[in-house]
mmCIF file of C-alpha atoms in Angstrom:
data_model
loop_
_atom_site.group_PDB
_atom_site.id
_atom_site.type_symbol
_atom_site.label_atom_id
_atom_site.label_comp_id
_atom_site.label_asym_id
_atom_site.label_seq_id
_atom_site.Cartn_x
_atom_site.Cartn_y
_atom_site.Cartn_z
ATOM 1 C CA UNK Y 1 0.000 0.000 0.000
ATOM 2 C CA UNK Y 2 3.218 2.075 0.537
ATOM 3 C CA UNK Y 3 4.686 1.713 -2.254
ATOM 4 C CA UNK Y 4 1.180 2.054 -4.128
ATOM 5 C CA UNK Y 5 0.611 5.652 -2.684
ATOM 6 C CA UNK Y 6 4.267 6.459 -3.393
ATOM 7 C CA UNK Y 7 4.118 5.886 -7.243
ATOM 8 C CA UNK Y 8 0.628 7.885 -7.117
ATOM 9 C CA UNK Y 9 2.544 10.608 -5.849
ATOM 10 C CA UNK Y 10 5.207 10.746 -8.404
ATOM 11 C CA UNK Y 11 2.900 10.148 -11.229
ATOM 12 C CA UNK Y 12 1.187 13.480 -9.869
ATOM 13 C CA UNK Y 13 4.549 15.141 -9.328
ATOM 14 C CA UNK Y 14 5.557 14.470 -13.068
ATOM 15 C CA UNK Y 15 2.137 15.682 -14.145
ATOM 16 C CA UNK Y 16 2.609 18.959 -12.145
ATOM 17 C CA UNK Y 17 6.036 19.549 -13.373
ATOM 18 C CA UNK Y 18 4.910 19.441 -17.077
ATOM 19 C CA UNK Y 19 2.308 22.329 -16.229
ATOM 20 C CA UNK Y 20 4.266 25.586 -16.055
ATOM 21 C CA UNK Y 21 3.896 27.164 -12.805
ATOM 22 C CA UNK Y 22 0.816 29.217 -12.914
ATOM 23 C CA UNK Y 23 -0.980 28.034 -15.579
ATOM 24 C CA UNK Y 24 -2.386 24.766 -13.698
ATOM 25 C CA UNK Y 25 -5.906 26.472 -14.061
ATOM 26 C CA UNK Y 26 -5.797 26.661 -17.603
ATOM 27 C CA UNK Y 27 -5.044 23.242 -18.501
ATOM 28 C CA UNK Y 28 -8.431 21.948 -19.580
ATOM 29 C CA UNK Y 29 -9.999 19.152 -18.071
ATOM 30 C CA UNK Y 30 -12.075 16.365 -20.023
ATOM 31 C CA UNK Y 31 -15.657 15.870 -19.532
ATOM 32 C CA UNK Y 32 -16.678 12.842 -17.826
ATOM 33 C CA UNK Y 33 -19.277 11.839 -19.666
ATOM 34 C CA UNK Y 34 -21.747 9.012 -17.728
ATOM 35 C CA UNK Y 35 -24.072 7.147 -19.709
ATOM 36 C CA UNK Y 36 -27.340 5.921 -18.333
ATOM 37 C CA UNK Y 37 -27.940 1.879 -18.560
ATOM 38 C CA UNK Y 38 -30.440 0.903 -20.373
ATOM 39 C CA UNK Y 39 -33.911 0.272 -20.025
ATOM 40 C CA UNK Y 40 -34.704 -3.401 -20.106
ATOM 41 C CA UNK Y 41 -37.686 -1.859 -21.482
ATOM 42 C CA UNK Y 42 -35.860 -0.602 -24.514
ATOM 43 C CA UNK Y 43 -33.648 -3.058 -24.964
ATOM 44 C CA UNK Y 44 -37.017 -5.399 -25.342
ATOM 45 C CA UNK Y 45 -38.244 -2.935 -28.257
ATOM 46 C CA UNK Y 46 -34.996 -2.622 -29.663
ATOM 47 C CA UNK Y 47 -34.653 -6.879 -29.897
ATOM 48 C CA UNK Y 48 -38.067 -7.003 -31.126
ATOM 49 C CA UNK Y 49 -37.143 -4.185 -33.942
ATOM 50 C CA UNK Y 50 -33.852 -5.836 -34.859
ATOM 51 C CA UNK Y 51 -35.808 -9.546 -35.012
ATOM 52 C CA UNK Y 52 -38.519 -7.582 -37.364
ATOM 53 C CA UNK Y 53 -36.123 -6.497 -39.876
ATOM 54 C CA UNK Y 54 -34.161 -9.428 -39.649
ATOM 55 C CA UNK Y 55 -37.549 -11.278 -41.487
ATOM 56 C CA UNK Y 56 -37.822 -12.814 -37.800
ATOM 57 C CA UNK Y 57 -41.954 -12.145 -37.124
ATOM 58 C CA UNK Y 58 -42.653 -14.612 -34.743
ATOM 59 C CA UNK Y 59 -39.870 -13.284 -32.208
ATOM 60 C CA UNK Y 60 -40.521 -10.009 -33.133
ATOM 61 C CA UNK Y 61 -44.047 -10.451 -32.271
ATOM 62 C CA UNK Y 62 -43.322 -12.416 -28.938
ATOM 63 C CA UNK Y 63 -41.076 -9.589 -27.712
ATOM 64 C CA UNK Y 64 -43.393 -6.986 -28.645
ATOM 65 C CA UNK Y 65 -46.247 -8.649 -26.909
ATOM 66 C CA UNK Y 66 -44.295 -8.824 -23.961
ATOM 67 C CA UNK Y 67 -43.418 -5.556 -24.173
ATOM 68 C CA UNK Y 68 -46.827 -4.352 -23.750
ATOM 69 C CA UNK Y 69 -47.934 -7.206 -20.957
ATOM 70 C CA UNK Y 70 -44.636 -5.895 -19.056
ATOM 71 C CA UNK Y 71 -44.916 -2.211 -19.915
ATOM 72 C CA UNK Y 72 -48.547 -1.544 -20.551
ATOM 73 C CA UNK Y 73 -48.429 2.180 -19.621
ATOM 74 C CA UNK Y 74 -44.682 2.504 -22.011
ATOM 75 C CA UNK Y 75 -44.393 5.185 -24.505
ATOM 76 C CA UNK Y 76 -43.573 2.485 -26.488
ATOM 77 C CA UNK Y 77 -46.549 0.038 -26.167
ATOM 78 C CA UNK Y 78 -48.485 1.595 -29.432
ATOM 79 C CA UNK Y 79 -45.813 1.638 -30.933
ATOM 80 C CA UNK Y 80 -44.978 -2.107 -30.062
ATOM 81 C CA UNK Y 81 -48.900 -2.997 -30.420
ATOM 82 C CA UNK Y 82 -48.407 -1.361 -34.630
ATOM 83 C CA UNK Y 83 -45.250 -3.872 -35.158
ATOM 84 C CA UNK Y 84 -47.714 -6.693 -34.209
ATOM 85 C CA UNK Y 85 -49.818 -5.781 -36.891
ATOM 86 C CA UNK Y 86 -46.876 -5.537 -39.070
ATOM 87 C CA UNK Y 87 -45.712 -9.048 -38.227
ATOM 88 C CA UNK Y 88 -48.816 -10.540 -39.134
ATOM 89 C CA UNK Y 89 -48.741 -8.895 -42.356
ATOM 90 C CA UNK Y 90 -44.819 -9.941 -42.945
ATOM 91 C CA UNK Y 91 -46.984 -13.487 -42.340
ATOM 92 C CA UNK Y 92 -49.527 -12.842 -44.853
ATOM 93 C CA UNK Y 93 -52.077 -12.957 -42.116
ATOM 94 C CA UNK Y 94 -53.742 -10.168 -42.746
ATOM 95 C CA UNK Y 95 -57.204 -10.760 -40.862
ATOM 96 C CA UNK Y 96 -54.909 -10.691 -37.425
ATOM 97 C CA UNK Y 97 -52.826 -7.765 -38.708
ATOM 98 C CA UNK Y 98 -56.071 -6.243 -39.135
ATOM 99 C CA UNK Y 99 -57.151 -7.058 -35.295
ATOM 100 C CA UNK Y 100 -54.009 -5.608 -34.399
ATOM 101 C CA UNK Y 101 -53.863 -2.799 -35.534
ATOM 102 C CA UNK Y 102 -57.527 -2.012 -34.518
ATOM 103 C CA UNK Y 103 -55.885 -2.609 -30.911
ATOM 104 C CA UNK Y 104 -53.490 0.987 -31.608
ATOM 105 C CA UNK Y 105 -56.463 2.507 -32.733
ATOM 106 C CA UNK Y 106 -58.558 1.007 -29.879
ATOM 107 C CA UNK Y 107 -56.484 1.250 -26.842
ATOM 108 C CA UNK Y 108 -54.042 4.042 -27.839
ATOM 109 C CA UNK Y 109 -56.274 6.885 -29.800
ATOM 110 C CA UNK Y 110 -54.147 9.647 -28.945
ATOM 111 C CA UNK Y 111 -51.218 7.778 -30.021
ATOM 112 C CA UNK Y 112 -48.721 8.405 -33.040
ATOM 113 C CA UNK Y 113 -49.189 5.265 -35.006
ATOM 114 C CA UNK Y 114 -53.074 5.756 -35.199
ATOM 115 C CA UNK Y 115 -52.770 7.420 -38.540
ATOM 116 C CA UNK Y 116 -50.465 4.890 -40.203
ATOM 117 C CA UNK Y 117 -52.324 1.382 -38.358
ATOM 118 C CA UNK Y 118 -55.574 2.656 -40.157
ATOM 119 C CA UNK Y 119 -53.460 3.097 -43.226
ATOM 120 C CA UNK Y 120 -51.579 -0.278 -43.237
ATOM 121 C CA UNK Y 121 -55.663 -1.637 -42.035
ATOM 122 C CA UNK Y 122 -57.083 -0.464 -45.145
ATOM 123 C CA UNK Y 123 -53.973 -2.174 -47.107
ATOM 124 C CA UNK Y 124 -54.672 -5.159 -45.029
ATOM 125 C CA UNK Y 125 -58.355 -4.993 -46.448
ATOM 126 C CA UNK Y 126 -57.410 -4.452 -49.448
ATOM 127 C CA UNK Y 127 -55.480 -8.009 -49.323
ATOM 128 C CA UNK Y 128 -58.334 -10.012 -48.606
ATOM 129 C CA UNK Y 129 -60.084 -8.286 -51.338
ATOM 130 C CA UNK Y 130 -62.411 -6.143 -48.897
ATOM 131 C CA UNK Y 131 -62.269 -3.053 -50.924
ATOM 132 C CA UNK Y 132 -65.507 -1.618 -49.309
ATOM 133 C CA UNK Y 133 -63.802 -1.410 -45.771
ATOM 134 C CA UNK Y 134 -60.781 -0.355 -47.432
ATOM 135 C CA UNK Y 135 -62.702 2.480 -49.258
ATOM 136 C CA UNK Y 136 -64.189 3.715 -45.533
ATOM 137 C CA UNK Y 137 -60.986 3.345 -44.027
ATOM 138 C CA UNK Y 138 -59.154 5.900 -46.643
ATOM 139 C CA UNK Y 139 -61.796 7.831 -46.473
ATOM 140 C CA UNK Y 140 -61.309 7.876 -42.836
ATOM 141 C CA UNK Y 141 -57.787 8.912 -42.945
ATOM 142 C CA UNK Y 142 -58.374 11.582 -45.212
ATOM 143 C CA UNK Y 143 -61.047 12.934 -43.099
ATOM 144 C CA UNK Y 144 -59.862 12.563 -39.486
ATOM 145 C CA UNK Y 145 -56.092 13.388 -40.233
ATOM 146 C CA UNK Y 146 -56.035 15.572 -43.267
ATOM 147 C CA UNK Y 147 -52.429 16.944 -43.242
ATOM 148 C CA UNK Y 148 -50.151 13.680 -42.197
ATOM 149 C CA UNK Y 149 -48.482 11.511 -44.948
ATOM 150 C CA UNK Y 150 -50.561 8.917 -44.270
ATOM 151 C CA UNK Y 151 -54.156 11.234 -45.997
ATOM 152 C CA UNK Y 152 -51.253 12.004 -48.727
ATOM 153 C CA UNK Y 153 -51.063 8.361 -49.196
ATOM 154 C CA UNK Y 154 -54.803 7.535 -48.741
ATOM 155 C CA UNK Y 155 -55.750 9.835 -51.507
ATOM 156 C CA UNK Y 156 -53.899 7.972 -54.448
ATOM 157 C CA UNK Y 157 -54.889 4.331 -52.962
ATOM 158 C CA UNK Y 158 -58.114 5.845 -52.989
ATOM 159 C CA UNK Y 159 -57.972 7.048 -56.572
ATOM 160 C CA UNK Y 160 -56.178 3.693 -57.643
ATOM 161 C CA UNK Y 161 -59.165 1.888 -56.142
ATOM 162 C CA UNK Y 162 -62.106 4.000 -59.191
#
């Protein structure tokens, strides 16, 4: 321990001589910088995310449920209920993708995905050939949310569909 507190003392000795005297205030010091640990919550979203792109649904979709039966109150849990919906359709099972995505608009109306799961609902319609609820749907959009991308979008499905 001696000998330990003796070489911290010339290391600091060294370190002062190299400053000229006077000017130890100006040397500048470097920012500690102290990153928070992550959320288990995000890293759960972030999984999910990385086993949806990968072409990975089903562990997407069993991450993102528990996401939302973990975190139900999350920022992220509309966001993580929308993904569902895209799963299923990733799947080609569009009738669920549709009952997801009713969920965001369901349980989260206030949320940011509500424009785009009624979107990617009516496109879901449209897959099973339902083009009358696909018609209401874009109408919908148009309607209820008539500046976003997604009533941009809505107008030439809509025109595609005369």
């Amino acid at each position: 321990r001696t000998t330990l507190n003796a070489t911290r003392r010339q290391r600091q000795m060294c370190i002062r001589d190299r400053v000229p005297s006077g000017q130890e205030k100006t040397v500048p010091k470097r920012p500690v910088i102290i990153e928070a640990p992550r959320s288990e919550e995000l890293n759960l979203y972030d999984t999910s995310m990385a086993s949806f792109k990968e072409g990975k649904y089903e562990d997407a979709m069993k991450g993102f449920q528990a996401l939302i039966k973990k975190y139900p109150n999350s920022d992220r849990a509309d966001n993580a209920q929308f993904w569902i919906g895209e799963c299923y359709m990733g799947i080609k099972q569009y009738e669920k993708a549709i009952l997801a995505y009713q969920e965001v608009i369901k349980q989260y109306p206030e949320g940011n995905k509500v424009p785009s799961a009624m979107l990617r609902q009516a496109i879901a319609f449209l897959e099973i050939k339902d083009k009358t609820s696909t018609r209401l749907l874009l109408k919908k959009i148009i309607n209820k949310y008539p500046n976003s991308s997604e009533a941009q979008i809505a107008k030439k499905k809509l025109e595609a569909l005369k």
